[in-house]
Amino acid sequence: MPHSSDSSLEHSCPAETSETLHQYLDGELPVSEQPGLFEHLASCDPCRQMMDAVMVFRRMSRQEYIALPPATDDAFFKRLAEQKQMSERIDRLSDRAPLWNARRSVSLRSALALAVGVFTLGLLLPMPSRTNYTQPLIQLTSEKVDFTDFDSVAIKTPIFLTENPIYIFLDGPTIEASRVSEADDF
Amino acid sequence: MKDYTLIEAFQQGDEFAFVGIYNRYKGGVYAFCLKMLRDSDQAQDVMQDTFLRVYENRARLLKTASFKSWLYTIARNQCLNTLRRSSRHVGLDEHTERILVTSETPISAMEKSEQIRFVSQFLESLNPEYREVLILREYQNFSYEEIAAVTRSTLSAVKSRLFKARRKLVSLMGQSWNQEYAAREQQKLTGN
Ligand SMILES: [Zn+2]
C-alpha cells in the first residue's frame, strides 16, 4: 500500500533524541553517546529520514563550485588603496592612530616594539574620556544587533568609521557597535 | 604560514600579512555572501566591504583566536544590511516556496544543475536568521559555538534555528521521498 499522506514524515521524536541526531550530523556528539543514537535510528523512521535529508542536502550543496570572479581582487585592492589615502588624511586631521601613519619611516622592529609598548601602556592607562567607554570593557550580556543603516551609502563608496567601534573578542560572543558615514562627511 | 602568525603580523602593521589574510579568507567570505544574497555582484561588494572594514579596524582586533568569527560577523552584518535594502523591492518567500513544492523531479533523480538550484531556492525560502545558520554550518563548516559568535546568538538559539531549518528541509524532501518510498514498498509487496 502506498503511503497516503505526509503524516508519516512528521517528526514526532522527543526533542532530546532529535537534538542528539543533529549533533551527530554536525560532528558535535560525544562518541560515548553514539551507540544510543544508532540504536534509536534503527527503529525510528522520522529520524532516519531527517538524517537522509541532511546528508542529501549536504551532498547537493557540495555540487556547486563557488569561485570568486578574478576581477574582484583588482577591484578590492583599488578600493583599499583609496581607503588608505583617505584614512591617512583623516588620521592627520584627527590625530588618531599616528603609529600606523608613521610605519613607513621606522624599522619593523622598532615599530613592533613601539606597538607592543603602546598596547601595554594602553592596558594600564584608564580609558581616554573622548571615547564612550563608560561601560566595563567586557560586556557579555549585550545582545543589541545594530543594523546600521547603510541606505545613504552607495555600495562602492568607501565606508569610514566616524566613531571608534567597539569590538570585543572573547572565545564566545563577538560584540560590535559602530557607526558609519559617507566619506564626504569628513 | 599559520593563521595565528598571519593575524599577529597583520595586527602589527604588516601589509603583506593583510594580503595573506585576504587571500586565505576571501573565497569563504564570498561564498558565504553569495549564499546569503544570491547575487554575485552584491556578494563581491559585500566581500570587499568586509575586508576594507577589517583593514580599517585592525587595531581593534584584540584577540586573534576569534579572528574568523570577527571576520564573518562583519560579513554577516553587511549581508543583512544589503538584504534589508533589497527586500523592499523583492518579495522572496512565497515565490520560491512555490517553485520548490511544484518541482516535478524526484530528489534522487535530479541533475547536478537541478540540485544546485534546489539548494539555492531552499536557502532563499528561509528567513535570513535561519539561512545564515544553515550556510555557516553546511558551507563554512562552523561549529555551533562559532555560529553563535558570528550571529551573536545563544547556543540554544543557533541549534533551534538550525534544526527548524532542517525540519523544513525534511518536509520538503519528504514530499518527493514519500512517492519513492511508496514505490519501493510496492515493489517489496509484489516481490513477495
Ligand atoms: Zn527518532
Short mmCIF file of C-alpha atoms and ligand atoms in Angstrom, two decimals:
data_model
loop_
_atom_site.label_atom_id
_atom_site.label_comp_id
_atom_site.label_asym_id
_atom_site.label_seq_id
_atom_site.Cartn_x
_atom_site.Cartn_y
_atom_site.Cartn_z
CA MET A 1 0.00 0.00 0.00
CA PRO A 2 1.36 3.40 -0.89
CA HIS A 3 1.59 5.89 1.93
CA SER A 4 -1.44 8.06 1.64
CA SER A 5 -0.27 11.20 3.38
CA ASP A 6 2.67 13.14 4.71
CA SER A 7 1.77 12.32 8.27
CA SER A 8 4.32 9.53 8.49
CA LEU A 9 7.03 12.12 7.85
CA GLU A 10 6.15 14.38 10.73
CA HIS A 11 8.96 14.44 13.16
CA SER A 12 7.49 13.02 16.32
CA CYS A 13 10.58 12.19 18.30
CA PRO A 14 11.26 13.61 21.73
CA ALA A 15 13.36 16.73 21.47
CA GLU A 16 16.42 15.19 23.07
CA THR A 17 16.69 12.40 20.56
CA SER A 18 16.21 14.81 17.75
CA GLU A 19 18.92 17.11 19.08
CA THR A 20 21.24 14.16 19.50
CA LEU A 21 20.82 13.30 15.84
CA HIS A 22 21.68 16.84 14.73
CA GLN A 23 24.68 16.93 16.99
CA TYR A 24 25.85 13.69 15.46
CA LEU A 25 25.39 15.05 11.95
CA ASP A 26 27.28 18.17 12.93
CA GLY A 27 30.15 16.28 14.50
CA GLU A 28 29.28 17.53 17.97
CA LEU A 29 28.06 14.34 19.61
CA PRO A 30 30.47 12.66 22.02
CA VAL A 31 31.42 9.17 20.91
CA SER A 32 30.01 7.75 24.13
CA GLU A 33 26.52 8.86 23.15
CA GLN A 34 26.63 7.48 19.63
CA PRO A 35 25.60 3.86 20.29
CA GLY A 36 22.38 5.09 21.87
CA LEU A 37 21.60 7.16 18.82
CA PHE A 38 22.30 4.29 16.41
CA GLU A 39 20.01 2.07 18.40
CA HIS A 40 17.30 4.68 18.18
CA LEU A 41 17.84 5.19 14.45
CA ALA A 42 17.26 1.51 13.81
CA SER A 43 13.71 1.83 14.98
CA CYS A 44 12.78 5.42 14.11
CA ASP A 45 11.73 6.29 10.57
CA PRO A 46 11.41 10.06 11.08
CA CYS A 47 14.94 10.27 12.44
CA ARG A 48 16.35 8.23 9.59
CA GLN A 49 14.53 10.45 7.17
CA MET A 50 15.94 13.54 8.83
CA MET A 51 19.40 12.02 8.57
CA ASP A 52 18.87 11.25 4.89
CA ALA A 53 17.62 14.76 4.23
CA VAL A 54 20.61 16.39 5.89
CA MET A 55 23.07 14.12 4.10
CA VAL A 56 21.42 14.63 0.73
CA PHE A 57 21.30 18.37 1.23
CA ARG A 58 24.94 18.35 2.21
CA ARG A 59 25.87 16.40 -0.90
CA MET A 60 23.81 18.67 -3.10
CA SER A 61 25.29 21.80 -1.62
CA ARG A 62 28.78 20.48 -2.42
CA GLN A 63 27.87 20.17 -6.09
CA GLU A 64 28.32 23.82 -6.72
CA TYR A 65 31.80 25.14 -7.23
CA ILE A 66 31.82 28.70 -5.99
CA ALA A 67 34.65 30.70 -7.46
CA LEU A 68 35.37 34.32 -6.79
CA PRO A 69 35.40 36.24 -10.07
CA PRO A 70 39.06 37.09 -10.78
CA ALA A 71 38.39 40.79 -11.34
CA THR A 72 37.30 41.14 -7.73
CA ASP A 73 40.87 41.18 -6.46
CA ASP A 74 41.84 44.15 -8.60
CA ALA A 75 38.71 46.00 -7.59
CA PHE A 76 39.39 45.27 -3.95
CA PHE A 77 42.98 46.44 -3.90
CA LYS A 78 42.00 49.56 -5.77
CA ARG A 79 39.41 50.34 -3.12
CA LEU A 80 41.89 49.51 -0.39
CA ALA A 81 44.40 51.98 -1.82
CA GLU A 82 41.71 54.65 -1.94
CA GLN A 83 40.69 53.91 1.60
CA LYS A 84 44.27 54.12 2.81
CA GLN A 85 44.74 57.50 1.20
CA MET A 86 41.51 58.74 2.65
CA SER A 87 42.12 57.46 6.13
CA GLU A 88 45.63 58.86 6.20
CA ARG A 89 44.10 62.25 5.57
CA ILE A 90 41.54 61.67 8.28
CA ASP A 91 44.17 60.45 10.68
CA ARG A 92 46.23 63.55 10.12
CA LEU A 93 43.20 65.66 10.86
CA SER A 94 42.10 63.89 13.96
CA ASP A 95 45.50 62.74 15.10
CA ARG A 96 44.23 59.24 15.51
CA ALA A 97 46.36 56.15 15.20
CA PRO A 98 49.56 58.03 14.38
CA LEU A 99 51.55 54.85 14.72
CA TRP A 100 50.06 53.46 11.56
CA ASN A 101 50.88 56.52 9.58
CA ALA A 102 54.40 56.54 10.79
CA ARG A 103 55.07 52.95 9.96
CA ARG A 104 56.98 53.61 6.79
CA SER A 105 59.58 55.75 8.45
CA VAL A 106 60.51 53.38 11.22
CA SER A 107 62.01 49.96 11.05
CA LEU A 108 59.72 47.00 11.53
CA ARG A 109 61.49 46.04 14.72
CA SER A 110 61.12 49.38 16.40
CA ALA A 111 57.56 49.78 15.15
CA LEU A 112 56.81 46.42 16.62
CA ALA A 113 58.42 47.26 19.92
CA LEU A 114 56.57 50.55 19.98
CA ALA A 115 53.29 48.86 19.16
CA VAL A 116 53.71 46.39 21.94
CA GLY A 117 54.77 49.18 24.28
CA VAL A 118 51.84 51.40 23.41
CA PHE A 119 49.47 48.49 23.68
CA THR A 120 50.77 47.56 27.09
CA LEU A 121 50.64 51.16 28.18
CA GLY A 122 47.09 51.35 26.90
CA LEU A 123 46.14 48.43 29.06
CA LEU A 124 47.47 50.18 32.13
CA LEU A 125 46.00 53.57 31.47
CA PRO A 126 42.39 54.49 32.14
CA MET A 127 40.26 54.86 29.05
CA PRO A 128 40.53 58.28 27.46
CA SER A 129 37.44 60.33 28.10
CA ARG A 130 36.71 61.11 24.47
CA THR A 131 35.66 57.54 23.88
CA ASN A 132 32.42 56.36 25.32
CA TYR A 133 33.78 53.56 27.43
CA THR A 134 31.61 54.17 30.39
CA GLN A 135 30.77 50.51 30.41
CA PRO A 136 33.24 47.88 31.52
CA LEU A 137 35.39 46.69 28.64
CA ILE A 138 33.84 43.29 28.54
CA GLN A 139 30.11 43.09 28.16
CA LEU A 140 28.90 39.59 27.67
CA THR A 141 25.25 40.39 28.01
CA SER A 142 24.94 42.88 25.21
CA GLU A 143 22.72 41.36 22.57
CA LYS A 144 21.97 44.53 20.69
CA VAL A 145 22.15 43.94 16.98
CA ASP A 146 22.86 47.24 15.42
CA PHE A 147 21.88 47.06 11.78
CA THR A 148 23.42 50.31 10.93
CA ASP A 149 21.54 51.97 8.19
CA PHE A 150 23.65 51.95 5.09
CA ASP A 151 20.87 53.30 2.95
CA SER A 152 22.55 56.55 2.16
CA VAL A 153 25.83 54.89 1.36
CA ALA A 154 26.42 53.72 -2.15
CA ILE A 155 27.97 50.29 -2.03
CA LYS A 156 31.12 51.32 -3.84
CA THR A 157 31.76 54.29 -1.59
CA PRO A 158 34.42 53.55 0.98
CA ILE A 159 32.94 53.44 4.42
CA PHE A 160 34.64 55.21 7.26
CA LEU A 161 34.00 54.98 10.87
CA THR A 162 33.02 58.25 12.44
CA GLU A 163 33.42 56.94 15.91
CA ASN A 164 35.53 54.23 17.30
CA PRO A 165 33.66 50.97 17.00
CA ILE A 166 33.99 48.59 19.86
CA TYR A 167 34.93 45.07 19.03
CA ILE A 168 35.35 42.83 21.98
CA PHE A 169 36.84 39.48 21.30
CA LEU A 170 36.36 36.61 23.58
CA ASP A 171 36.17 32.95 22.84
CA GLY A 172 32.44 33.24 22.80
CA PRO A 173 30.30 36.07 21.55
CA THR A 174 31.55 38.93 19.47
CA ILE A 175 30.13 42.32 20.09
CA GLU A 176 30.22 45.08 17.61
CA ALA A 177 28.94 48.56 17.80
CA SER A 178 29.80 51.00 15.10
CA ARG A 179 28.60 53.99 13.25
CA VAL A 180 29.32 54.71 9.68
CA SER A 181 29.01 57.62 7.43
CA GLU A 182 29.92 58.60 3.94
CA ALA A 183 33.41 59.69 3.21
CA ASP A 184 32.04 63.05 2.16
CA ASP A 185 31.11 63.80 5.72
CA PHE A 186 34.69 64.37 6.58
CA MET B 1 52.19 30.43 7.37
CA LYS B 2 49.90 29.69 10.25
CA ASP B 3 46.71 31.65 10.71
CA TYR B 4 47.80 32.94 14.05
CA THR B 5 51.15 34.20 12.79
CA LEU B 6 49.49 35.90 9.87
CA ILE B 7 46.95 37.70 12.00
CA GLU B 8 49.54 38.74 14.53
CA ALA B 9 51.74 40.15 11.80
CA PHE B 10 48.74 41.95 10.35
CA GLN B 11 47.93 43.49 13.71
CA GLN B 12 51.46 44.72 13.94
CA GLY B 13 51.23 46.54 10.67
CA ASP B 14 52.49 44.02 8.15
CA GLU B 15 50.75 44.87 4.89
CA PHE B 16 51.75 41.58 3.30
CA ALA B 17 50.10 39.75 6.13
CA PHE B 18 46.87 41.51 5.31
CA VAL B 19 47.12 40.35 1.70
CA GLY B 20 47.75 36.86 3.03
CA ILE B 21 44.65 37.04 5.19
CA TYR B 22 42.63 38.39 2.32
CA ASN B 23 43.75 35.57 0.05
CA ARG B 24 43.09 32.97 2.69
CA TYR B 25 39.58 34.06 3.57
CA LYS B 26 38.20 35.84 0.52
CA GLY B 27 36.80 32.67 -1.04
CA GLY B 28 34.96 31.60 2.07
CA VAL B 29 33.59 35.06 2.76
CA TYR B 30 32.50 35.41 -0.83
CA ALA B 31 30.77 32.02 -0.76
CA PHE B 32 29.00 32.99 2.43
CA CYS B 33 27.85 36.29 0.95
CA LEU B 34 26.81 34.66 -2.29
CA LYS B 35 24.68 32.10 -0.49
CA MET B 36 23.18 34.78 1.73
CA LEU B 37 22.46 37.23 -1.07
CA ARG B 38 22.17 35.04 -4.17
CA ASP B 39 23.67 37.82 -6.21
CA SER B 40 27.24 37.68 -7.39
CA ASP B 41 27.71 41.45 -7.75
CA GLN B 42 26.31 42.16 -4.32
CA ALA B 43 28.34 39.34 -2.84
CA GLN B 44 31.54 40.73 -4.35
CA ASP B 45 30.79 44.17 -3.00
CA VAL B 46 30.00 42.91 0.46
CA MET B 47 33.10 40.72 0.48
CA GLN B 48 35.20 43.77 -0.40
CA ASP B 49 33.46 45.94 2.17
CA THR B 50 34.15 43.29 4.77
CA PHE B 51 37.89 43.23 4.16
CA LEU B 52 38.07 47.01 3.97
CA ARG B 53 36.50 47.15 7.40
CA VAL B 54 38.88 44.50 8.66
CA TYR B 55 41.77 46.61 7.44
CA GLU B 56 40.34 49.80 8.85
CA ASN B 57 39.69 48.24 12.24
CA ARG B 58 42.82 46.15 12.57
CA ALA B 59 43.93 47.98 15.67
CA ARG B 60 40.80 46.88 17.46
CA LEU B 61 41.31 43.24 16.83
CA LEU B 62 42.34 42.38 20.33
CA LYS B 63 42.30 38.65 20.35
CA THR B 64 43.41 36.61 17.42
CA ALA B 65 41.71 33.39 18.43
CA SER B 66 38.38 34.61 17.18
CA PHE B 67 39.53 36.33 14.03
CA LYS B 68 37.39 34.09 11.86
CA SER B 69 34.33 34.87 13.95
CA TRP B 70 35.06 38.57 13.79
CA LEU B 71 35.52 38.45 10.02
CA TYR B 72 32.28 36.59 9.44
CA THR B 73 30.42 38.81 11.88
CA ILE B 74 31.32 41.79 9.74
CA ALA B 75 30.39 39.95 6.55
CA ARG B 76 27.15 38.79 8.09
CA ASN B 77 26.15 42.27 9.21
CA GLN B 78 26.89 43.68 5.78
CA CYS B 79 24.81 40.92 4.19
CA LEU B 80 21.87 41.66 6.46
CA ASN B 81 22.11 45.35 5.64
CA THR B 82 22.13 44.54 1.95
CA LEU B 83 19.17 42.23 2.34
CA ARG B 84 17.26 44.83 4.27
CA ARG B 85 17.88 47.29 1.49
CA SER B 86 16.85 45.00 -1.31
CA SER B 87 13.94 43.28 0.39
CA ARG B 88 11.94 46.42 -0.25
CA HIS B 89 11.93 45.57 -3.91
CA VAL B 90 11.71 41.82 -3.90
CA GLY B 91 9.34 39.59 -2.05
CA LEU B 92 11.15 36.32 -1.69
CA ASP B 93 9.32 33.72 0.25
CA GLU B 94 6.07 32.69 -1.35
CA HIS B 95 7.57 32.66 -4.79
CA THR B 96 10.43 30.27 -4.07
CA GLU B 97 8.31 28.08 -1.86
CA ARG B 98 6.01 27.51 -4.80
CA ILE B 99 8.88 26.62 -7.11
CA LEU B 100 10.23 24.14 -4.61
CA VAL B 101 6.96 22.44 -3.93
CA THR B 102 5.99 22.11 -7.55
CA SER B 103 9.35 20.70 -8.60
CA GLU B 104 8.45 17.63 -10.63
CA THR B 105 11.70 15.74 -10.47
CA PRO B 106 12.25 13.39 -7.52
CA ILE B 107 15.24 14.41 -5.41
CA SER B 108 17.15 11.24 -6.24
CA ALA B 109 16.79 11.79 -9.98
CA MET B 110 17.86 15.41 -10.06
CA GLU B 111 20.62 16.53 -12.36
CA LYS B 112 23.55 18.42 -10.90
CA SER B 113 22.20 21.77 -12.04
CA GLU B 114 18.78 20.97 -10.59
CA GLN B 115 20.38 20.03 -7.29
CA ILE B 116 22.25 23.33 -7.17
CA ARG B 117 19.05 25.17 -7.96
CA PHE B 118 17.14 23.25 -5.32
CA VAL B 119 19.70 24.15 -2.66
CA SER B 120 19.73 27.81 -3.66
CA GLN B 121 15.98 28.03 -3.70
CA PHE B 122 15.66 26.28 -0.41
CA LEU B 123 18.13 28.72 1.17
CA GLU B 124 16.25 31.61 -0.31
CA SER B 125 13.00 30.33 1.09
CA LEU B 126 14.42 30.62 4.60
CA ASN B 127 14.39 33.82 6.58
CA PRO B 128 17.90 35.29 6.89
CA GLU B 129 18.24 34.24 10.52
CA TYR B 130 17.71 30.61 9.54
CA ARG B 131 19.61 30.88 6.29
CA GLU B 132 22.77 32.23 7.87
CA VAL B 133 22.88 29.42 10.39
CA LEU B 134 22.47 26.74 7.75
CA ILE B 135 25.07 28.32 5.48
CA LEU B 136 27.61 28.70 8.25
CA ARG B 137 27.07 25.07 9.19
CA GLU B 138 26.91 23.43 5.77
CA TYR B 139 29.19 25.64 3.68
CA GLN B 140 31.58 27.12 6.20
CA ASN B 141 31.63 24.08 8.46
CA PHE B 142 31.37 26.25 11.56
CA SER B 143 30.70 24.70 14.93
CA TYR B 144 27.58 25.66 16.89
CA GLU B 145 29.79 27.79 19.08
CA GLU B 146 31.30 29.65 16.14
CA ILE B 147 27.89 30.20 14.58
CA ALA B 148 26.65 31.65 17.87
CA ALA B 149 29.60 34.05 17.91
CA VAL B 150 29.05 35.18 14.33
CA THR B 151 25.30 35.59 14.62
CA ARG B 152 25.55 36.94 18.13
CA SER B 153 23.05 34.43 19.39
CA THR B 154 22.97 31.93 22.16
CA LEU B 155 23.95 28.35 21.53
CA SER B 156 20.39 27.19 22.03
CA ALA B 157 19.06 29.76 19.57
CA VAL B 158 21.54 28.54 16.97
CA LYS B 159 20.51 24.94 17.43
CA SER B 160 16.85 25.76 17.40
CA ARG B 161 17.16 27.65 14.11
CA LEU B 162 19.33 25.01 12.51
CA PHE B 163 17.01 22.18 13.50
CA LYS B 164 13.97 24.11 12.40
CA ALA B 165 15.52 24.83 9.01
CA ARG B 166 16.27 21.15 8.62
CA ARG B 167 12.77 20.19 9.60
CA LYS B 168 11.54 22.37 6.80
CA LEU B 169 14.00 20.61 4.52
CA VAL B 170 12.86 17.16 5.51
CA SER B 171 9.23 18.01 5.00
CA LEU B 172 10.04 19.43 1.59
CA MET B 173 12.16 16.49 0.55
CA GLY B 174 9.68 14.18 2.18
CA GLN B 175 7.06 15.07 -0.37
CA SER B 176 9.33 13.73 -3.04
CA TRP B 177 10.62 10.85 -0.99
CA ASN B 178 7.18 9.79 0.06
CA GLN B 179 6.47 8.79 -3.50
CA GLU B 180 9.77 6.98 -3.83
CA TYR B 181 9.27 5.10 -0.58
CA ALA B 182 5.80 4.20 -1.68
CA ALA B 183 7.12 2.85 -4.96
CA ARG B 184 9.73 0.80 -3.11
CA GLU B 185 7.13 -0.59 -0.72
CA GLN B 186 5.04 -1.54 -3.69
CA GLN B 187 7.99 -3.40 -5.19
CA LYS B 188 8.56 -5.26 -1.95
CA LEU B 189 4.95 -6.34 -1.83
CA THR B 190 4.85 -7.56 -5.41
CA GLY B 191 8.21 -9.25 -4.90
CA ASN B 192 6.82 -11.44 -2.13
ZN ZN C 1 13.62 9.36 16.31
#
